[in-house]
Amino acid sequence: MDSATFRKLGHQLIDWVADYRERLERLPVMSPVKPGEIRKLFAKEPPASGNGLADALLRLDESIVRGVTHWNHPSFFAYFPSNTSYASILADLVAAGLGAQGMSWQTSPAATEVEEVVMDWLRQMVGLPDGWTGVVHDTASTATLCALLCAREKSSGFSQNTSGLQGLGAPLVVYASQEAHSSIEKAALLAGFGKRNLRLIETDESHALRVDRLSQAIAEDEAAGRIPCALVATVGSTGTTSIDPVRAMLQVAHAHRMWLHVDAALAGTAMVLPECRRLWDGVVNADSLVFNPHKWMGVGVDYSAYYVRDPQHLVRVMSTNPSYLLTAQDGAVTNYRDWQIPLGRRFRAIKLWFYLLDAGVEGLQARIRRDLANAQWLRAQVDQAEGWQRMAPVPLQTVCLRHVPEALGGDEAALARHNLAIARRVNESGAAYLTPSLLKGRQMIRVSIGAEATEQRHVEAVWSALQDAARAETSGA
Amino acid sequence: MDSATFRKLGHQLIDWVADYRERLERLPVMSPVKPGEIRKLFAKEPPASGNGLADALLRLDESIVRGVTHWNHPSFFAYFPSNTSYASILADLVAAGLGAQGMSWQTSPAATEVEEVVMDWLRQMVGLPDGWTGVVHDTASTATLCALLCAREKSSGFSQNTSGLQGLGAPLVVYASQEAHSSIEKAALLAGFGKRNLRLIETDESHALRVDRLSQAIAEDEAAGRIPCALVATVGSTGTTSIDPVRAMLQVAHAHRMWLHVDAALAGTAMVLPECRRLWDGVVNADSLVFNPHKWMGVGVDYSAYYVRDPQHLVRVMSTNPSYLLTAQDGAVTNYRDWQIPLGRRFRAIKLWFYLLDAGVEGLQARIRRDLANAQWLRAQVDQAEGWQRMAPVPLQTVCLRHVPEALGGDEAALARHNLAIARRVNESGAAYLTPSLLKGRQMIRVSIGAEATEQRHVEAVWSALQDAARAETSGA
């Protein structure tokens, strides 16, 4: 493709993206396609000769858009929000256009130094003190794996340089709550700890980790000769946005020389509001922390912010230095290849930079306050509505609810079927997208607010849709 | 930002990218900035209020471009090539615009099904038979970590579900060659094997793994009660693009029930040429294989193709299934969250799709043949030039050379200083970018050909620049 064609197609695609965003609200949120429906629109064999993307726009409309679940739709209430602002889209265009690969400082100094700048801005924005240093990872799952690897190496005196986990006498143990994200278990298993050395601790009535049960589990492990290694605190759990007691957990972690990692994947963004920072009180003394600007901020997937208090330890765990990666500036600069699992890395920092140039901290704060207020509005509706039950406190932007019609009494199996049917009815209508989930064995529906385009009227609409679906399911319609 | 502003800025940025690409050849390949020079152009604090990206283009010109090392420059000969074609840039724009997150099929069916389609196209393109299945990872480092985790779990009877590596009786051992990429060592260490259980096997005069030494190492480990677990074959090593004997290594792997992983990060792309496939003869019987379309193909970073013969085993190692991730289609569809370490994932498949729509397989083949021919041209020049030494065979597109002036005789320390100085002189001139590297203790310079824009005249120019630099260094200028 020559540059003239690129210009022409590029202008068309910029308008295509803007058109898509403008009509987003009229599209079904969850893709209505059936399995295999998109695949069969494609040839089974690759094109032998190229056509210069002549039919690309047509193909996008015909083969792609119907198969997309629209994460930026104002009625996207599933999972956690994942916002890609216009500014972030433009930044991705720039990053792709430059095609820089920032594994080492020398391989694109700007990729490294802009990341240092914006990750320090972000540190200040969420109220972390000097002494915390950030790096961009793809996702919280990967950052958490790095945290557990760092914990493993600290507790084992750098066993990776000797016999690894295979040479340890006493097993190392990892602790988190039963409401911790599945990525904690995945990371513990991939890091080699083994499921028998992972303790998922009971939670209290607010679904926060019970410190008494944690201490009990640690005592049992120590009595059996096992070594407490890592503790993961969840600030804003995926199920209900419950908040583990970070300060109390830190005391336990320090008493037993354990690594404390904080998973604030969603909630971290709320910390741009000073009034929210009580939710992670104590966090400044943790060892590592992850949150995802690609969730509730305006920064498109993937952009996960991993902060550590001892970057030298991270580098010691992650670095390898073959001769072909040495550069003249080593020692004087940051080489992010040593802060992560992959070697290569895209220029992702430009996304946060563009987003903040566009919106400013105050613009972001206003949006987060709007979303928190919308969640409180929905909470109040649920609390007042007959036949509806709120399943958990609402410290952030997710409201967990279920419909409890009198006829079903306390029949949990029937309630589960009923609420799954309600969620499916709403999702398949295309009017909104919600996530059904289990909380301590009870079926609920999560309404997770925070798409950039979501205004109160969209929350009102999903509440109506839920009530309509409940009525239809109750009447057997 | 409203959509009108997005359209206006988007059109400007498309032209900015095209302008950048058009003037690329006149820019210094390696960024000339000093450490800290870019950072000091930025405020220490984030912007309180936004300005709608009003000065974004100016800031890009002033703060970014000088700090970028231009990976798509026609005189980029460092590391391995990393091509981002115009088509791939447009695809990244579309992916960012859609903002889809394809962790599960339901969360964007098109993201999953297009990936299934294009990864199967790619399988056919490199001559892998039916029965191999691919998934997009970020980098070969991550894919190799997954491969060693899969090997670990296979040899240990799924120890992650019991006591992990901490509960094994006999240690598991990983084997690769001394010329294997540093990511193999990193993966083995992160996976918990420990450096003492990693064997880097001696190579022959072509820098390929010596199977006799491999068998010897395995015999010693088995005699000592250790269990051979994984063997990594390198097809196209980073140092010299040396080719390990895959077929012979497979026999050893099968005899000892080891996992065989093939690292063909660069070389995989060459397999679109049938005449190159002899280089990985036997590969069809390996267990896993990774190569990077984001290197020598036109697909921008990051896009690593990880192929396995038993996807169910990969899923068993990588999957966790909390209630909030269950969907109605589970079992009938592919949920790529279970094929990788991260949970979230961008819509990367669209990059390969757009690239192939644009160039076609034949367009790609023509470019690869051009690059192979350019490398042979340079090889012939080096072989004929007095005072120059070719350091390794040239099976692909990288020529390893050094200048050996008569005055320095066989003084390896002086030759190392001399050749490092030559590489630095060329790199700092901005005329080309090369990677100095060590080969069995001897300093050499790698000339790695394969940027999309690199024609023979650019290879002629870097050869002239090397000769000029050698003369200048020899004369002490």
XYZ file of C-alpha atoms in Angstrom, chain A residues 92 138 300-303 346 348 351, chain B residues 92 95-96 99-103 111 115 136 138 300-303 340 343-349 351:
34
model
C -3.325 3.964 19.319
C -1.127 -5.730 29.552
C -8.269 1.548 25.775
C -7.396 -2.100 26.371
C -4.695 -3.043 27.128
C -3.220 -0.762 29.801
C 4.333 -1.313 22.308
C 1.234 2.254 25.277
C -2.738 6.452 25.360
C -5.033 -0.992 14.855
C -9.466 -2.374 16.712
C -9.073 0.660 18.972
C -12.664 -1.184 21.698
C -13.736 -4.818 21.880
C -12.339 -7.101 24.559
C -12.331 -10.698 23.405
C -11.641 -12.652 26.585
C -12.710 -11.141 17.837
C -8.673 -15.004 15.067
C -2.313 -14.824 19.284
C 1.814 -10.728 22.746
C 2.629 -4.448 13.890
C 3.833 -5.234 17.420
C 2.409 -7.059 19.256
C 1.357 -10.206 17.393
C -3.143 -17.473 27.587
C -7.661 -12.549 30.947
C -8.455 -9.556 28.723
C -7.403 -9.367 25.092
C -7.519 -6.869 22.255
C -8.832 -7.621 18.784
C -5.399 -8.291 17.302
C -6.463 -10.698 14.552
C -4.083 -6.764 11.887
